[in-house]
Short mmCIF file of C-alpha atoms in Angstrom, two decimals:
data_model
loop_
_atom_site.label_atom_id
_atom_site.label_comp_id
_atom_site.label_asym_id
_atom_site.label_seq_id
_atom_site.Cartn_x
_atom_site.Cartn_y
_atom_site.Cartn_z
CA PHE G 1 113.22 -252.56 -72.64
CA THR G 2 116.98 -252.31 -73.09
CA ASP G 3 119.50 -249.61 -72.27
CA ASN G 4 118.95 -248.30 -75.82
CA ASP G 5 115.25 -247.67 -75.09
CA LEU G 6 115.65 -245.17 -72.26
CA GLU G 7 114.49 -242.17 -74.31
CA ALA G 8 111.37 -244.07 -75.42
CA LEU G 9 110.71 -245.26 -71.85
CA PHE G 10 111.08 -241.68 -70.63
CA ALA G 11 108.63 -240.47 -73.32
CA ILE G 12 106.04 -242.99 -72.08
CA LEU G 13 106.53 -242.39 -68.37
CA LYS G 14 106.65 -238.59 -68.57
CA ASP G 15 103.38 -238.30 -70.49
CA GLU G 16 100.65 -236.80 -68.29
CA LYS G 17 97.80 -238.69 -70.02
CA VAL G 18 99.57 -242.05 -69.85
CA ASN G 19 100.29 -241.58 -66.16
CA THR G 20 96.80 -240.45 -65.16
CA PHE G 21 95.85 -244.03 -64.33
CA LEU G 22 99.28 -245.32 -63.26
CA PRO G 23 100.34 -245.35 -59.62
CA TRP G 24 103.46 -243.24 -60.00
CA PHE G 25 103.85 -239.60 -60.91
CA PRO G 26 105.06 -238.67 -64.40
CA LEU G 27 108.83 -238.74 -64.62
CA LYS G 28 110.62 -235.41 -64.92
CA SER G 29 114.10 -236.34 -66.17
CA MET G 30 116.21 -238.93 -67.97
CA GLU G 31 117.87 -239.61 -64.61
CA GLU G 32 114.47 -240.65 -63.21
CA ALA G 33 113.90 -242.82 -66.29
CA GLN G 34 117.28 -244.50 -65.75
CA ALA G 35 116.46 -245.15 -62.08
CA PHE G 36 112.99 -246.49 -63.01
CA TYR G 37 114.50 -248.76 -65.66
CA GLU G 38 117.07 -250.12 -63.22
CA SER G 39 114.65 -250.65 -60.34
CA VAL G 40 111.77 -252.05 -62.38
CA TYR G 41 113.07 -253.63 -65.54
CA LEU G 42 116.53 -254.72 -64.46
CA ALA G 43 115.89 -255.66 -60.83
CA LYS G 44 112.28 -256.84 -60.84
CA TYR G 45 112.08 -258.61 -64.19
CA ARG G 46 115.52 -260.18 -64.40
CA MET G 47 114.20 -263.41 -62.85
CA PRO G 48 113.20 -266.47 -64.89
CA GLN G 49 109.67 -266.38 -66.30
CA ALA G 50 109.41 -262.63 -65.84
CA TYR G 51 107.00 -261.06 -68.28
CA ALA G 52 107.85 -257.46 -69.13
CA TYR G 53 107.79 -256.27 -72.69
CA ALA G 54 108.21 -253.03 -74.53
CA LEU G 55 105.31 -252.55 -76.93
CA CYS G 56 106.90 -251.57 -80.23
CA ARG G 57 105.47 -250.64 -83.58
CA LYS G 58 106.48 -253.04 -86.34
CA GLU G 59 107.41 -250.15 -88.65
CA ASP G 60 110.33 -248.83 -86.60
CA ASN G 61 110.68 -251.05 -83.48
CA THR G 62 110.43 -247.97 -81.25
CA PRO G 63 108.70 -248.59 -77.90
CA VAL G 64 105.40 -246.74 -77.61
CA GLY G 65 104.08 -248.60 -74.56
CA TYR G 66 104.50 -251.73 -72.48
CA VAL G 67 102.77 -254.90 -71.32
CA ASN G 68 103.75 -256.88 -68.25
CA VAL G 69 102.49 -259.70 -66.06
CA GLU G 70 103.66 -259.97 -62.47
CA THR G 71 105.20 -263.21 -61.28
CA ASP G 72 103.62 -263.07 -57.81
CA ASP G 73 100.37 -264.86 -56.95
CA SER G 74 98.24 -262.11 -58.53
CA HIS G 75 99.75 -262.64 -62.00
CA ASP G 76 98.56 -259.07 -62.50
CA MET G 77 98.79 -257.75 -66.05
CA GLY G 78 99.52 -254.09 -66.65
CA TYR G 79 99.89 -252.02 -69.78
CA ALA G 80 100.23 -248.47 -71.03
CA ILE G 81 100.61 -246.81 -74.42
CA LEU G 82 101.26 -243.28 -75.62
CA PRO G 83 98.03 -241.38 -76.42
CA GLU G 84 98.72 -241.06 -80.14
CA PHE G 85 98.74 -244.87 -80.44
CA GLN G 86 95.67 -245.58 -78.32
CA GLY G 87 92.57 -247.06 -79.93
CA ARG G 88 94.47 -248.88 -82.67
CA GLY G 89 94.49 -252.35 -81.10
CA TYR G 90 98.21 -252.34 -80.27
CA VAL G 91 97.70 -253.13 -76.57
CA THR G 92 95.18 -255.88 -77.32
CA GLU G 93 97.52 -257.47 -79.87
CA ALA G 94 100.59 -257.27 -77.64
CA ALA G 95 98.73 -258.41 -74.50
CA SER G 96 97.27 -261.36 -76.42
CA ALA G 97 100.79 -262.51 -77.27
CA VAL G 98 101.93 -262.14 -73.66
CA ILE G 99 98.85 -264.03 -72.44
CA ALA G 100 99.60 -266.88 -74.86
CA GLN G 101 103.13 -267.13 -73.46
CA VAL G 102 101.96 -266.99 -69.84
CA LYS G 103 99.43 -269.75 -70.53
CA LYS G 104 102.04 -271.86 -72.35
CA ASP G 105 104.35 -271.50 -69.34
CA GLY G 106 101.71 -272.99 -67.04
CA ILE G 107 100.50 -269.90 -65.19
CA PRO G 108 96.91 -270.85 -64.22
CA TYR G 109 95.32 -267.38 -64.53
CA ILE G 110 95.97 -263.68 -64.89
CA THR G 111 94.31 -260.72 -63.24
CA ALA G 112 94.14 -257.06 -64.19
CA THR G 113 92.59 -254.02 -62.58
CA HIS G 114 91.47 -250.66 -63.87
CA ASP G 115 90.33 -247.43 -62.29
CA VAL G 116 86.56 -247.03 -62.76
CA LYS G 117 87.36 -243.64 -64.33
CA ASN G 118 89.27 -245.46 -67.09
CA PRO G 119 86.64 -247.73 -68.67
CA LYS G 120 88.62 -248.05 -71.93
CA SER G 121 91.15 -250.13 -70.02
CA GLY G 122 88.31 -252.41 -68.94
CA GLY G 123 87.36 -252.71 -72.61
CA VAL G 124 90.84 -254.01 -73.38
CA MET G 125 90.46 -256.58 -70.59
CA GLN G 126 87.13 -257.72 -72.01
CA ARG G 127 88.56 -257.99 -75.55
CA LEU G 128 91.28 -260.21 -74.07
CA GLY G 129 88.61 -262.57 -72.72
CA MET G 130 88.91 -261.45 -69.10
CA HIS G 131 85.83 -261.34 -66.86
CA TYR G 132 84.85 -258.81 -64.21
CA GLN G 133 84.97 -260.29 -60.69
CA TYR G 134 84.61 -257.46 -58.15
CA SER G 135 85.51 -253.86 -57.32
CA TYR G 136 87.46 -252.48 -54.38
CA GLU G 137 88.68 -249.16 -53.04
CA GLU G 138 92.38 -248.61 -52.46
CA GLN G 139 94.30 -245.58 -51.18
CA TRP G 140 96.68 -245.50 -54.13
CA GLN G 141 100.33 -244.84 -53.43
CA PRO G 142 102.41 -242.82 -53.95
CA LYS G 143 99.67 -240.50 -55.28
CA ASP G 144 97.75 -240.97 -52.00
CA ILE G 145 94.31 -240.80 -53.61
CA PRO G 146 91.31 -243.11 -53.16
CA VAL G 147 90.67 -245.17 -56.28
CA ILE G 148 87.93 -247.68 -57.00
CA PHE G 149 89.35 -250.51 -59.09
CA ARG G 150 87.53 -253.16 -61.09
CA MET G 151 89.29 -256.52 -60.95
CA TYR G 152 89.17 -258.79 -63.99
CA GLN G 153 90.45 -262.34 -64.27
CA LEU G 154 91.13 -264.89 -66.97
CA ASN G 155 91.44 -268.54 -65.91
CA PHE G 156 93.18 -270.68 -68.50
CA ASP G 157 91.39 -273.85 -67.40
CA LYS G 158 87.81 -273.32 -68.58
CA ASN G 159 86.56 -275.56 -65.76
CA ASP G 160 88.28 -273.44 -63.11
CA HIS G 161 85.92 -270.77 -61.80
CA SER G 162 88.07 -269.73 -58.84
CA VAL G 163 88.56 -266.03 -58.18
CA TYR G 164 91.70 -264.31 -56.92
CA ARG G 165 90.46 -262.72 -53.69
CA LYS G 166 93.55 -261.05 -52.23
CA TYR G 167 92.37 -257.53 -53.06
CA GLN G 168 89.10 -258.23 -51.24
CA GLU G 169 91.10 -259.40 -48.25
CA LEU G 170 93.45 -256.40 -48.30
CA TYR G 171 90.88 -253.64 -48.73
CA PRO G 172 87.79 -253.42 -46.52
CA VAL G 173 85.69 -251.63 -49.13
CA HIS G 174 84.85 -254.16 -51.84
CA PHE G 175 81.68 -254.96 -53.76
CA ILE G 176 80.26 -256.36 -56.97
CA GLU G 177 78.91 -253.82 -59.43
CA THR G 178 75.73 -254.61 -61.32
#
């Protein structure tokens, strides 16, 4: 995202449906969008090898969602898209490109989590080649609600079967669904 994308970012982050499964509350003003942009996109992703992309339609280059991968040890991938563009493969296409870049840059794996109440997000993870590892319960902040997450992982070395276990270590309620 750039300074010129603030209206599009606000449209994404104020949408009630988009934000149902995101940790923050829907934004209420352009001022909140500006603050979010500065604290997340300018501060957090200004570092080298940061992976944060606006998801834009080819027709008009207007952001309709986003894809990002954290640079911490989780290498957690996140994404969101406006409801009218869901189910068209945009997130899968954009996330595939980000995954290719992350792999090329030498990141050994990525993780992603989804709320069990949002199985379509898990479908995206599966289409990206990610594999379910375990589930855990977290008291999600700032919404302060209990959420059961499914954790998926994609190791780029096919011989590496290690699993990122930090969420299991952080949250006492964790299990493998059958």
